[in-house]
Coordinates of C-alpha atoms in Angstrom, one line a residue:
F1251 CA 0.0 0.0 0.0
L1252 CA 2.8 2.4 1.0
L1253 CA 4.6 1.6 -2.3
S1254 CA 1.5 2.3 -4.4
L1255 CA 0.9 5.6 -2.5
K1256 CA 4.5 6.6 -3.1
L1257 CA 4.1 5.8 -6.9
E1258 CA 0.8 7.8 -7.0
N1259 CA 2.5 10.8 -5.4
K1260 CA 5.4 10.5 -7.7
T1261 CA 3.0 10.5 -10.7
K1262 CA 1.1 13.5 -9.4
G1263 CA 4.4 15.3 -8.9
K1264 CA 5.3 14.7 -12.6
L1265 CA 1.8 15.9 -13.7
Q1266 CA 2.0 19.1 -11.5
R1267 CA 5.2 20.4 -13.2
Q1268 CA 5.8 24.1 -13.6
I1269 CA 4.7 25.7 -16.9
C1270 CA 7.6 27.5 -18.7
Q1271 CA 6.3 31.1 -19.1
V1272 CA 8.8 31.9 -21.9
V1273 CA 7.3 29.1 -24.0
L1274 CA 3.7 29.8 -23.1
D1275 CA 4.1 33.5 -24.1
H1276 CA 5.6 32.4 -27.4
F1277 CA 2.8 29.9 -28.1
E1278 CA 0.2 32.5 -27.0
K1279 CA 1.4 34.9 -29.6
Q1280 CA 1.8 32.4 -32.4
Y1281 CA -1.2 30.2 -31.9
T1282 CA -3.7 33.0 -31.2
Q1283 CA -2.8 34.2 -34.7
E1284 CA -2.9 30.8 -36.3
L1285 CA -5.8 29.1 -34.5
G1286 CA -7.9 32.0 -33.3
D1287 CA -10.5 31.2 -30.6
A1288 CA -9.6 27.5 -30.8
W1289 CA -6.2 28.2 -29.1
T1290 CA -7.9 29.1 -25.8
R1291 CA -9.5 25.7 -25.6
V1292 CA -6.3 23.9 -26.7
R1293 CA -4.2 25.9 -24.2
D1294 CA -6.6 24.9 -21.3
V1295 CA -5.7 21.2 -22.1
L1296 CA -2.0 21.6 -22.8
T1297 CA -1.4 23.5 -19.5
Q1298 CA -3.3 21.0 -17.4
P1299 CA -1.6 17.6 -17.5
L1300 CA -4.0 16.2 -14.9
C1301 CA -6.8 16.2 -17.6
W1302 CA -4.7 14.4 -20.3
Q1303 CA -6.0 11.0 -21.5
H1304 CA -3.9 7.9 -22.4
A1305 CA -4.8 5.2 -24.9
V1306 CA -3.9 1.5 -24.5
L1307 CA -2.7 -0.1 -27.7
L1308 CA -2.9 -3.9 -27.4
N1309 CA 0.0 -6.1 -28.6
K1310 CA -1.4 -8.8 -31.0
F1311 CA 1.8 -10.8 -30.4
S1312 CA 1.1 -11.0 -26.6
R1313 CA -2.6 -10.6 -26.2
S1314 CA -4.8 -11.9 -23.4
S1315 CA -8.6 -11.9 -23.3
E1316 CA -8.3 -11.0 -19.6
L1317 CA -6.7 -7.7 -20.5
E1318 CA -9.6 -6.6 -22.7
S1319 CA -12.1 -7.7 -20.0
T1320 CA -10.1 -5.7 -17.4
L1321 CA -10.1 -2.6 -19.6
C1322 CA -13.8 -2.8 -20.2
L1323 CA -14.5 -3.2 -16.4
K1324 CA -12.4 -0.1 -15.8
G1325 CA -14.5 1.9 -18.2
Y1326 CA -12.4 1.7 -21.4
H1327 CA -13.9 1.2 -24.8
P1328 CA -12.5 0.6 -28.3
L1329 CA -11.1 3.8 -29.9
F1330 CA -12.4 3.3 -33.4
Q1331 CA -16.1 2.5 -33.5
E1332 CA -16.8 4.1 -36.9
T1333 CA -16.0 2.4 -40.2
L1334 CA -12.6 3.7 -41.4
P1335 CA -11.2 3.4 -44.9
Y1336 CA -8.3 1.4 -43.4
L1337 CA -8.7 -0.4 -40.1
P1338 CA -7.2 -3.9 -39.8
G1339 CA -9.0 -6.1 -37.3
S1340 CA -5.6 -6.9 -35.6
L1341 CA -5.2 -3.2 -34.5
K1342 CA -6.9 -2.9 -31.2
C1343 CA -6.8 0.3 -29.1
Y1344 CA -8.8 1.2 -26.0
I1345 CA -9.5 4.6 -24.5
S1346 CA -11.3 6.1 -21.5
R1347 CA -13.4 9.2 -21.4
T1348 CA -11.9 10.1 -18.0
P1349 CA -8.2 11.1 -17.7
R1350 CA -7.1 7.9 -15.9
R1351 CA -3.8 6.2 -16.7
F1352 CA -3.4 2.5 -17.1
P1353 CA -0.2 1.2 -15.3
A1354 CA 2.9 1.1 -17.6
Q1355 CA 4.7 -2.3 -18.0
K1356 CA 8.4 -2.5 -17.4
H1357 CA 10.8 -3.8 -20.0
Q1358 CA 11.8 -7.5 -19.3
I1359 CA 14.3 -9.3 -21.4
G1360 CA 12.6 -12.3 -23.1
K1361 CA 9.1 -11.3 -22.2
L1362 CA 6.7 -9.3 -24.5
K1363 CA 4.6 -6.5 -23.2
E1364 CA 0.8 -6.8 -23.6
Y1365 CA 0.2 -3.2 -24.4
Y1366 CA 1.7 0.2 -25.3
L1367 CA 0.5 3.5 -23.7
L1368 CA 0.2 6.4 -26.1
N1369 CA -1.6 9.5 -27.3
A1370 CA -4.4 8.0 -29.4
A1371 CA -3.7 10.6 -32.2
S1372 CA -0.4 8.9 -32.8
L1373 CA -2.2 6.1 -34.5
L1374 CA -3.6 8.4 -37.3
P1375 CA -0.4 8.6 -39.3
V1376 CA -0.2 4.8 -39.3
L1377 CA -3.8 4.5 -40.4
A1378 CA -3.2 7.1 -43.1
L1379 CA -0.2 5.1 -44.4
E1380 CA -2.4 2.0 -45.0
V1381 CA 0.3 -0.6 -44.9
K1382 CA -0.6 -4.0 -46.4
D1383 CA 1.1 -7.4 -46.0
G1384 CA 4.2 -7.8 -48.0
E1385 CA 4.9 -4.1 -48.7
D1386 CA 8.3 -2.7 -48.1
V1387 CA 8.1 0.0 -45.4
L1388 CA 10.5 2.7 -44.1
D1389 CA 10.0 4.6 -40.8
V1390 CA 12.5 7.4 -41.2
C1391 CA 12.5 8.9 -37.6
A1392 CA 11.2 5.8 -35.7
A1393 CA 12.1 6.4 -32.0
P1394 CA 10.7 5.8 -29.5
G1395 CA 9.0 3.1 -31.6
G1396 CA 5.3 3.5 -31.0
K1397 CA 4.3 4.0 -34.6
S1398 CA 6.6 1.2 -35.7
V1399 CA 4.9 -1.1 -33.2
A1400 CA 1.5 0.1 -34.5
I1401 CA 2.4 -0.6 -38.1
L1402 CA 3.3 -4.2 -37.1
Q1403 CA -0.1 -4.5 -35.4
C1404 CA -1.7 -3.7 -38.8
A1405 CA 0.3 -5.8 -41.2
N1406 CA 3.4 -7.9 -41.9
P1407 CA 5.6 -5.8 -44.1
G1408 CA 7.9 -7.6 -46.6
Q1409 CA 10.9 -5.4 -45.6
F1410 CA 10.6 -3.1 -42.6
H1411 CA 13.3 -0.5 -42.1
C1412 CA 13.2 1.5 -38.8
N1413 CA 15.7 4.3 -38.7
E1414 CA 16.7 6.7 -35.9
Y1415 CA 19.7 9.0 -36.2
D1416 CA 20.0 10.0 -32.5
G1417 CA 22.1 7.4 -30.6
L1418 CA 20.2 7.5 -27.3
R1419 CA 16.8 7.4 -29.1
S1420 CA 18.0 4.6 -31.3
R1421 CA 18.6 2.4 -28.2
W1422 CA 15.1 3.4 -27.0
L1423 CA 13.7 2.2 -30.3
E1424 CA 15.5 -1.1 -30.1
Q1425 CA 14.2 -1.7 -26.6
T1426 CA 10.7 -0.9 -27.7
L1427 CA 10.8 -3.4 -30.6
E1428 CA 12.3 -6.0 -28.2
S1429 CA 9.4 -5.4 -25.8
F1430 CA 6.6 -5.8 -28.3
I1431 CA 7.8 -7.9 -31.3
P1432 CA 8.7 -11.6 -31.2
D1433 CA 12.3 -12.6 -32.1
S1434 CA 11.1 -14.4 -35.3
L1435 CA 9.8 -11.1 -36.6
I1436 CA 12.5 -8.9 -35.2
N1437 CA 15.1 -10.7 -37.2
S1438 CA 13.4 -9.4 -40.4
I1439 CA 13.4 -5.8 -39.3
T1440 CA 16.3 -3.5 -40.2
V1441 CA 17.2 -1.0 -37.5
S1442 CA 19.7 1.7 -38.6
K1443 CA 21.2 5.0 -37.3
L1444 CA 21.4 6.8 -40.6
D1445 CA 20.9 10.6 -41.1
G1446 CA 17.4 10.7 -42.4
R1447 CA 18.4 13.4 -44.9
Q1448 CA 20.6 10.9 -46.7
I1449 CA 18.5 7.8 -46.5
G1450 CA 16.8 8.4 -49.8
D1451 CA 20.2 8.6 -51.6
L1452 CA 21.3 5.4 -49.9
N1453 CA 18.1 3.5 -50.5
P1454 CA 16.6 5.0 -53.8
E1455 CA 13.1 3.9 -54.8
L1456 CA 13.2 0.9 -52.4
F1457 CA 10.0 1.3 -50.5
D1458 CA 6.2 1.1 -51.1
K1459 CA 5.3 3.2 -48.0
V1460 CA 7.4 5.7 -46.0
L1461 CA 6.5 7.3 -42.7
V1462 CA 8.2 10.6 -41.8
D1463 CA 7.2 11.3 -38.2
A1464 CA 9.5 14.4 -38.1
P1465 CA 11.5 16.0 -35.3
C1466 CA 9.4 19.0 -34.3
S1467 CA 8.7 21.5 -31.6
N1468 CA 6.8 19.2 -29.3
D1469 CA 4.2 21.6 -27.8
R1470 CA 3.3 19.4 -24.9
S1471 CA 6.8 18.8 -23.5
W1472 CA 8.2 22.2 -24.4
L1473 CA 5.5 23.9 -22.2
F1474 CA 7.1 22.2 -19.2
S1475 CA 10.8 22.9 -19.9
S1476 CA 12.4 23.2 -16.5
D1477 CA 15.5 25.0 -17.9
I1478 CA 14.6 28.5 -19.1
Q1479 CA 17.8 28.9 -21.0
Q1480 CA 17.3 25.6 -22.8
A1481 CA 13.7 26.6 -23.6
T1482 CA 14.8 30.0 -24.9
L1483 CA 17.4 28.3 -27.1
R1484 CA 14.7 25.8 -28.4
L1485 CA 12.5 28.7 -29.4
I1486 CA 15.3 30.4 -31.3
Q1487 CA 16.2 27.2 -33.1
R1488 CA 12.5 26.5 -33.8
K1489 CA 12.7 28.5 -37.0
E1490 CA 15.3 26.0 -38.4
L1491 CA 13.1 22.9 -37.9
S1492 CA 11.1 23.5 -41.0
S1493 CA 14.3 23.3 -43.1
L1494 CA 15.2 20.0 -41.5
Q1495 CA 11.7 18.7 -42.0
L1496 CA 11.8 19.6 -45.7
Q1497 CA 15.1 17.9 -46.2
L1498 CA 13.7 14.7 -44.5
L1499 CA 10.7 14.8 -46.8
R1500 CA 12.8 15.2 -49.9
S1501 CA 14.9 12.2 -48.8
A1502 CA 11.8 10.2 -48.1
V1503 CA 10.4 10.9 -51.6
K1504 CA 13.7 9.6 -53.1
A1505 CA 13.3 6.4 -51.1
L1506 CA 9.8 5.8 -52.4
R1507 CA 9.1 3.7 -55.5
P1508 CA 6.9 5.4 -58.1
G1509 CA 3.3 4.8 -57.1
G1510 CA 4.3 4.6 -53.4
S1511 CA 2.9 6.8 -50.7
L1512 CA 4.3 8.8 -47.9
V1513 CA 2.8 10.1 -44.6
Y1514 CA 4.3 13.1 -42.9
S1515 CA 3.4 13.8 -39.2
T1516 CA 4.4 16.0 -36.3
C1517 CA 3.1 16.6 -32.8
T1518 CA 3.1 20.4 -33.0
L1519 CA 0.4 22.9 -33.9
S1520 CA 2.9 25.1 -35.8
K1521 CA 1.8 26.0 -39.3
A1522 CA 5.4 26.5 -40.3
E1523 CA 6.3 22.9 -39.5
N1524 CA 3.1 21.4 -40.9
S1525 CA 1.1 22.7 -43.9
D1526 CA 3.9 25.2 -44.9
V1527 CA 6.4 22.3 -45.2
I1528 CA 3.9 20.2 -47.2
N1529 CA 3.2 23.1 -49.5
L1530 CA 6.9 23.6 -50.1
I1531 CA 7.4 19.9 -51.1
L1532 CA 4.3 20.0 -53.4
N1533 CA 5.5 23.2 -55.1
S1534 CA 9.1 22.0 -55.5
C1535 CA 8.6 18.3 -56.5
S1536 CA 6.9 17.6 -59.8
N1537 CA 6.7 13.9 -59.0
V1538 CA 4.7 14.3 -55.8
L1539 CA 0.9 14.6 -55.5
P1540 CA -1.4 15.1 -52.5
V1541 CA -3.6 12.2 -51.4
D1542 CA -7.1 12.9 -50.2
I1543 CA -7.5 11.6 -46.5
S1544 CA -10.8 13.5 -45.9
D1545 CA -12.8 10.2 -45.6
M1546 CA -10.5 9.1 -42.8
A1547 CA -10.7 12.5 -41.1
K1548 CA -14.5 12.4 -41.2
A1549 CA -14.5 8.8 -39.8
V1550 CA -12.3 9.8 -36.8
S1551 CA -14.0 13.1 -36.1
Q1552 CA -16.2 11.4 -33.4
E1553 CA -13.2 10.7 -31.2
F1554 CA -10.8 13.6 -32.3
T1555 CA -11.3 17.4 -32.6
L1556 CA -10.0 18.4 -36.0
L1557 CA -9.0 21.9 -37.1
S1558 CA -11.5 23.0 -39.8
G1559 CA -10.4 24.5 -43.0
T1560 CA -7.5 22.2 -43.7
Q1561 CA -6.8 20.8 -47.2
Q1562 CA -8.1 17.3 -48.2
H1563 CA -4.6 15.8 -47.9
E1564 CA -4.1 16.9 -44.3
L1565 CA -5.6 17.0 -40.8
L1566 CA -4.6 18.6 -37.5
V1567 CA -5.9 17.1 -34.2
L1568 CA -6.5 19.8 -31.6
P1569 CA -6.6 18.7 -27.9
E1570 CA -9.8 19.7 -26.2
K1571 CA -11.4 18.8 -22.9
G1572 CA -12.8 15.2 -23.0
K1573 CA -10.8 14.7 -26.2
T1574 CA -7.3 15.6 -25.1
W1575 CA -5.6 13.8 -28.0
G1576 CA -3.0 15.6 -30.0
P1577 CA -1.5 17.9 -31.2
M1578 CA -1.0 15.7 -34.3
Y1579 CA -0.6 16.8 -37.8
V1580 CA -0.9 14.3 -40.6
A1581 CA -0.5 14.7 -44.4
K1582 CA -0.4 12.1 -47.2
L1583 CA 1.5 12.3 -50.5
R1584 CA 2.0 10.0 -53.4
K1585 CA 5.0 9.6 -55.8
I1586 CA 4.2 9.4 -59.5

């Protein structure tokens, strides 16, 4: 009992972190301009971690019927109850209307975890990618590995290449895969530490599907930067992120086979890192076309609050009370 109380207090302590005023002031100025009235509702969620919700993605390689029963008894329900254009039966995710958190499972060598805790909006890039059995897939910026795990819940790729340039994050990715994927399948997955900007030149026209879950200004975590100097530096360097994202996208296009499709995603609300980057790639690459994902957006609008007025090839999930998922930007492109 004392241990559980200690853990509960530790969790509450994490959730009651101090908001970084420098970052909040910056967001206030930018997002009031970009999102209008919607920013007030989004800000109320981002600045109150105690209201954040967490989804439970079940692991098909280590699934127990008891787990689903437990989730239902605790008030969880399946995330996707509408008919989506692409929703494999093997992908199962549960959410709760109330901001409770299911206990995390520790990494144990030789034992697969039964579930992965995540922001439910993280599954949207995977659903937009529509991976089918036998397709060759590249995840350019794969750490910490949640989207790679989700892809493998959906289908069995022919070749699956998970890349992460950062050394520390790459080890995190490897541990995630070890925790969720059986050895028989892990041996067919390539894990690399390549610079994503060069991966297209090194692997030209090799993949049917490419996911670019790009490094971005993570709105949720940045708001709680404990080091003001680091936060200030991040905000200065923020302007350079769109250049990196564009280079990653160009590289991803090179890695795609003609006819293949690409999904670009971020966890920021920033227009400069989202639609502006996609517009730049569409305007500068004659062999890339936008792909309409409005049917998917419509189907998931029951569970997610989406920004209105976006193009048919993109969506932006806005966190709001009761639907605290996001931020998550998703755009889909096709190579001709």
